[in-house]
mmCIF file of N, CA, C and O in Angstrom:
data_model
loop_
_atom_site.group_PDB
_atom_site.id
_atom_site.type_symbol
_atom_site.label_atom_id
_atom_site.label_comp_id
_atom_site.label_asym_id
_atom_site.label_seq_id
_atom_site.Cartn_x
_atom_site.Cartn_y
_atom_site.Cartn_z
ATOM 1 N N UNK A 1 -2.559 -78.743 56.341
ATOM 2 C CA UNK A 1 -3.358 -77.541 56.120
ATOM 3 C C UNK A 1 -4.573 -77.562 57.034
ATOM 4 O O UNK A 1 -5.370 -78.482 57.214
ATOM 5 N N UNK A 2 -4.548 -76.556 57.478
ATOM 6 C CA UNK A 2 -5.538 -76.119 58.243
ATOM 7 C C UNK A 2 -7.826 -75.856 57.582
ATOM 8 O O UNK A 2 -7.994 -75.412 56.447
ATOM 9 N N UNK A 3 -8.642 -76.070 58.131
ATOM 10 C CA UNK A 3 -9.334 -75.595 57.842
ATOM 11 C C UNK A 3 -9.682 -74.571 57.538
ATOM 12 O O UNK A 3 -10.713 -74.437 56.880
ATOM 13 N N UNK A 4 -8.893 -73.478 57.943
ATOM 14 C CA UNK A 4 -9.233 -72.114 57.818
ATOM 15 C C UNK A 4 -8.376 -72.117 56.336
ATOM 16 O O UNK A 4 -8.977 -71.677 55.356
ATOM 17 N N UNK A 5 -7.219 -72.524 56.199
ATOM 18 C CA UNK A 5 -6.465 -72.399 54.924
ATOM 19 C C UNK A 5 -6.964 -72.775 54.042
ATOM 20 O O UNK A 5 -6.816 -72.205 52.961
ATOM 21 N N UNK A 6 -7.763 -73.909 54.186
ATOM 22 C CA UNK A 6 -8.743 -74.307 52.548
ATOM 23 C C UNK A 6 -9.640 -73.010 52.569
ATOM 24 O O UNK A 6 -9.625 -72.271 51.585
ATOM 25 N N UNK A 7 -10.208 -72.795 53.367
ATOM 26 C CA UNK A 7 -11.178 -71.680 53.321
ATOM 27 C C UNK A 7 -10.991 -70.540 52.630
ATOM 28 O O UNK A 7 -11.738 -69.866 51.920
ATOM 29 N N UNK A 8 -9.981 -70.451 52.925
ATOM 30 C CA UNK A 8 -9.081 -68.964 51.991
ATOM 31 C C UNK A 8 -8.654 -69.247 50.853
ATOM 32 O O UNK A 8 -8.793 -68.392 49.979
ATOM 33 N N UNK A 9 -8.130 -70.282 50.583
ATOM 34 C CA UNK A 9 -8.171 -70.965 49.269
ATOM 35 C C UNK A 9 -9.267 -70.755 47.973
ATOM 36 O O UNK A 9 -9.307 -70.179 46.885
ATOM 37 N N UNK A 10 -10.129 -71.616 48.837
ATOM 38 C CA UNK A 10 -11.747 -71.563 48.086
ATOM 39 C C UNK A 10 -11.881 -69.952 47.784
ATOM 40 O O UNK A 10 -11.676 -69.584 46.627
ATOM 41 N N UNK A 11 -12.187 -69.068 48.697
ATOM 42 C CA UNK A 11 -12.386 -67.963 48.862
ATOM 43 C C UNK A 11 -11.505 -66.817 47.668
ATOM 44 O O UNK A 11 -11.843 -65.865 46.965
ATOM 45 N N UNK A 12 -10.705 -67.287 47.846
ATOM 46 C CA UNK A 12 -9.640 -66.743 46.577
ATOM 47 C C UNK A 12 -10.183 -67.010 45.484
ATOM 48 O O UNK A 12 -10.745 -66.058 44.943
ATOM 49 N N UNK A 13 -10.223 -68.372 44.757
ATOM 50 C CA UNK A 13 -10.728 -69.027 43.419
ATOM 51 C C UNK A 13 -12.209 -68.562 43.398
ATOM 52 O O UNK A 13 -12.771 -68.503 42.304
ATOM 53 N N UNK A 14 -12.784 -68.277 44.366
ATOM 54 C CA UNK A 14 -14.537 -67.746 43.954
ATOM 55 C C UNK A 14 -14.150 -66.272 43.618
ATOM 56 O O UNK A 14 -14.809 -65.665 42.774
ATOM 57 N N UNK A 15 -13.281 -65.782 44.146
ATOM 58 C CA UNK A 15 -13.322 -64.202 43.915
ATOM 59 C C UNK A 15 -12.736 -64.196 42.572
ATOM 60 O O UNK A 15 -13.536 -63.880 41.691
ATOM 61 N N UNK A 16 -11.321 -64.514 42.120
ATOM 62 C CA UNK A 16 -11.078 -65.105 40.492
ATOM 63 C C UNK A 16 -11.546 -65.526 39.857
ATOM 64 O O UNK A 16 -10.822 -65.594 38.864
ATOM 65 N N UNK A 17 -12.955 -66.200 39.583
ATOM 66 C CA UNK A 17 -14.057 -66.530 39.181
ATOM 67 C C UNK A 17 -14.894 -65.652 38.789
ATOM 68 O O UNK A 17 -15.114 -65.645 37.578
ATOM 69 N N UNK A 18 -15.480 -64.844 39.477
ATOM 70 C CA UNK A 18 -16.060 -63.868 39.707
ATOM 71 C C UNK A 18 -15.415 -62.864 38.693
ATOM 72 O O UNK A 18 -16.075 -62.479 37.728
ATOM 73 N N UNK A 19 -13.999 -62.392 38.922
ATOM 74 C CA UNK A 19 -13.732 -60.967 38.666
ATOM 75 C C UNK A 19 -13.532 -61.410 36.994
ATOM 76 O O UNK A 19 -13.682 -60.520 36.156
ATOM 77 N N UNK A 20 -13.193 -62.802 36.551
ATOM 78 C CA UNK A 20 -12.675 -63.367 35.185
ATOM 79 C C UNK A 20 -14.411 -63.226 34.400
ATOM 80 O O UNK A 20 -14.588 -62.680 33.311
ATOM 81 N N UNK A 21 -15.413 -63.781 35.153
ATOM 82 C CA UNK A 21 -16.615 -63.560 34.468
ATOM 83 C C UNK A 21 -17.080 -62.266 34.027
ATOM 84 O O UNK A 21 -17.682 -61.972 32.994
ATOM 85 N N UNK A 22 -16.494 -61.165 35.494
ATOM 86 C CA UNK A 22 -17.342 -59.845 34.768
ATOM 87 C C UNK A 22 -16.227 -59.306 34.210
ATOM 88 O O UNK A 22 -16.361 -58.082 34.225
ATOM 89 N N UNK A 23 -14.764 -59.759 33.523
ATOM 90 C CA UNK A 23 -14.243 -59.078 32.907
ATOM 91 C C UNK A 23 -14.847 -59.393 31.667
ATOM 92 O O UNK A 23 -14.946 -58.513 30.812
ATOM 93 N N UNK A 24 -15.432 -61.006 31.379
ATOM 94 C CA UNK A 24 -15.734 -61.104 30.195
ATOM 95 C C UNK A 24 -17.171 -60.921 29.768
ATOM 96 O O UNK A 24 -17.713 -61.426 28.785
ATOM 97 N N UNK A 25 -17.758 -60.022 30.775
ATOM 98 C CA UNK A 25 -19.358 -59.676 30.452
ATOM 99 C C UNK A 25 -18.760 -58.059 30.167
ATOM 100 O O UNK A 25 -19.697 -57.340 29.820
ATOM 101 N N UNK A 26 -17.740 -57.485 30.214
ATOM 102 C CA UNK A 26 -17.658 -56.258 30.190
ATOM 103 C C UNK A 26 -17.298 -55.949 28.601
ATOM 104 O O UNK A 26 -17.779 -55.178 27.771
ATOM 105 N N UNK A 27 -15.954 -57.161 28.570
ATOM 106 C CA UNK A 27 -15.699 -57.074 27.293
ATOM 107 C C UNK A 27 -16.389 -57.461 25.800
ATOM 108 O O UNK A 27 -16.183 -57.276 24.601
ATOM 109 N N UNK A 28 -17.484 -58.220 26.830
ATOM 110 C CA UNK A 28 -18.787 -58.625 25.739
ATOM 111 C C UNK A 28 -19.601 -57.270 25.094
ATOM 112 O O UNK A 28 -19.962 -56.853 23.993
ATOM 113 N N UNK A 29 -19.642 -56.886 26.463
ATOM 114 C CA UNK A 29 -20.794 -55.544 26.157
ATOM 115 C C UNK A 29 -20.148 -54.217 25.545
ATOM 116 O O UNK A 29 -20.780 -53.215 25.211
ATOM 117 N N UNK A 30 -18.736 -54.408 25.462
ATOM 118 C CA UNK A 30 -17.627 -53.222 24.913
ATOM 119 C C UNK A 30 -17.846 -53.519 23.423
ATOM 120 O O UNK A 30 -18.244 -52.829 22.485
ATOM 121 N N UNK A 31 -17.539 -54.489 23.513
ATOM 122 C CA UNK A 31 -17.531 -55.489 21.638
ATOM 123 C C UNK A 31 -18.860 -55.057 20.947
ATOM 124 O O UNK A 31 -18.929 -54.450 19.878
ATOM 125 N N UNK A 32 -19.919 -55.468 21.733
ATOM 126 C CA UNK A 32 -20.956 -54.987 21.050
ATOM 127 C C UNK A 32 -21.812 -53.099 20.800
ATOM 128 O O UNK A 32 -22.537 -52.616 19.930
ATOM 129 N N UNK A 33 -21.128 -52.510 22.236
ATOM 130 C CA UNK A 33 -21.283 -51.131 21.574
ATOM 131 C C UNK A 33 -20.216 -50.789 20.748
ATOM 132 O O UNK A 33 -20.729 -49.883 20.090
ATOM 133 N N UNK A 34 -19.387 -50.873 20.451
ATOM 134 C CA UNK A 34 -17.865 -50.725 19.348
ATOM 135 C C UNK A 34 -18.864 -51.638 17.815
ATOM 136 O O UNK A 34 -18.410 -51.281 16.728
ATOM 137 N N UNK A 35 -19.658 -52.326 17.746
ATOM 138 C CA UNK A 35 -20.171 -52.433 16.999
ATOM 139 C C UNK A 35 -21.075 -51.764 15.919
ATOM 140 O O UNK A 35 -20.992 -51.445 14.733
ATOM 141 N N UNK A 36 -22.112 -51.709 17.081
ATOM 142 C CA UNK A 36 -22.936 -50.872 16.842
ATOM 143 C C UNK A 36 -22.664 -48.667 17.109
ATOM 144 O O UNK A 36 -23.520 -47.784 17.161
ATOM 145 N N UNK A 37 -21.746 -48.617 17.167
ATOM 146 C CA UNK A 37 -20.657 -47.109 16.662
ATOM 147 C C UNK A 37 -21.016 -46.122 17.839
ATOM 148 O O UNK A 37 -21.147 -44.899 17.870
ATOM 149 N N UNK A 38 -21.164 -47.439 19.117
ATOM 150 C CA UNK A 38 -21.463 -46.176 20.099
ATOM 151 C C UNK A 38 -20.596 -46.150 21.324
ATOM 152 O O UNK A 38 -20.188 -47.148 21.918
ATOM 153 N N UNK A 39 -20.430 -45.274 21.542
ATOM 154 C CA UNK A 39 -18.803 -45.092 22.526
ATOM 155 C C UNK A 39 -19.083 -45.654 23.780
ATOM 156 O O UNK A 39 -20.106 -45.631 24.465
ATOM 157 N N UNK A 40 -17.652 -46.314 24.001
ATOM 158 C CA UNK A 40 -17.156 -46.951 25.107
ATOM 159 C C UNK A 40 -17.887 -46.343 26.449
ATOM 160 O O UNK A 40 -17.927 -45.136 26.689
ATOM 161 N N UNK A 41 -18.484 -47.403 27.323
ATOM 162 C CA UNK A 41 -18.999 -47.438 28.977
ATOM 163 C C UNK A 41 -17.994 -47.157 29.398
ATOM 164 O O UNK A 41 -18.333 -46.461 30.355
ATOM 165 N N UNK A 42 -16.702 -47.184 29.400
ATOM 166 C CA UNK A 42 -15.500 -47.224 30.386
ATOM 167 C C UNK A 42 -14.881 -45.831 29.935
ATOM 168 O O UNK A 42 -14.703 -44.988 30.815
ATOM 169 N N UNK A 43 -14.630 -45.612 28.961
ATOM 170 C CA UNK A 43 -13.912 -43.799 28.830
ATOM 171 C C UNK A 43 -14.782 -42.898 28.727
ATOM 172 O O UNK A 43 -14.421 -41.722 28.683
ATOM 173 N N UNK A 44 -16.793 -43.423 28.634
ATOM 174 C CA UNK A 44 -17.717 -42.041 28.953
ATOM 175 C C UNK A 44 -17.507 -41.798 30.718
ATOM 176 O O UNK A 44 -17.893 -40.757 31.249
ATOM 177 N N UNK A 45 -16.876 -42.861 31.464
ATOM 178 C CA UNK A 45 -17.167 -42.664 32.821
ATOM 179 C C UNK A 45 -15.731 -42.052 33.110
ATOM 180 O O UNK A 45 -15.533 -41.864 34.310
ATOM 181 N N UNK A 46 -14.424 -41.614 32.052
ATOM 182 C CA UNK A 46 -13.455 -40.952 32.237
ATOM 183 C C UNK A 46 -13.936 -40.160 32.104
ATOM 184 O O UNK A 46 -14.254 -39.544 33.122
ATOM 185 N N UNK A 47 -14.406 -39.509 30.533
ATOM 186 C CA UNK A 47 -14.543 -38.107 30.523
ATOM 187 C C UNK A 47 -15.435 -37.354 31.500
ATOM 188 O O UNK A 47 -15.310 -36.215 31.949
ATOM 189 N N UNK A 48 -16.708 -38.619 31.795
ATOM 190 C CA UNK A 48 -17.509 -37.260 32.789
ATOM 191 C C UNK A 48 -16.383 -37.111 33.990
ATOM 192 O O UNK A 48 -15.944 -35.968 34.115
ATOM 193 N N UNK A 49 -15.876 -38.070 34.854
ATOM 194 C CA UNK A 49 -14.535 -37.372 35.437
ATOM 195 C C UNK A 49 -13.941 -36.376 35.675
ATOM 196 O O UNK A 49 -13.674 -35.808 36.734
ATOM 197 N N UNK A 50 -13.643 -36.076 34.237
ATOM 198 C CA UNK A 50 -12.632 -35.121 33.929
ATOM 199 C C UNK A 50 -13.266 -33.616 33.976
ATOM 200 O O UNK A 50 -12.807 -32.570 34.435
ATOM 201 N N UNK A 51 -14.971 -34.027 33.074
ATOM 202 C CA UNK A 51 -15.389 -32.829 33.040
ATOM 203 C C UNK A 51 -15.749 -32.271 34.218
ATOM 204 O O UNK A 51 -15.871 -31.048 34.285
ATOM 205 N N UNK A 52 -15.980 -33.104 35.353
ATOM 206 C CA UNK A 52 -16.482 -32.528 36.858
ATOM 207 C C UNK A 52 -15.839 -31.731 37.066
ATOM 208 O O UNK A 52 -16.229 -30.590 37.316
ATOM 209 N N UNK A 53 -14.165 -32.249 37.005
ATOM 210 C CA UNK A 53 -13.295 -32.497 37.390
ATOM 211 C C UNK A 53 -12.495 -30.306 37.077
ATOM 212 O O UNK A 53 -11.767 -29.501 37.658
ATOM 213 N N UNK A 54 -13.302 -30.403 35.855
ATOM 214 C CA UNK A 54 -12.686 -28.980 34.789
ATOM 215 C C UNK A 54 -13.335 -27.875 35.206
ATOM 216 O O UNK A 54 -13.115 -26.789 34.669
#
């Protein structure tokens, strides 16, 4: 293996790292507005979408 191939390697596992953390800061912060009875960050940014969209 080449140097450049570890590189891409590494590079891969930091980006999977990354995307695994802010899935679980997203699903943290979903959990806790679903708690507290206030609607989802991720389907208010559908509907405004949609409503542009209408």
């Amino acid at each position: 293996m080449s140097v450049s191939s570890h590189l891409g390697i590494i590079l891969v596992v930091i980006i999977g790292v990354v995307t695994i953390i802010g899935v679980v800061i997203i699903a943290a912060v979903e959990t806790r507005r679903m708690e507290k009875g206030q609607p989802s960050i991720i389907s208010r940014k559908k509907n405004d979408k949609a409503e542009e969209e209408a």
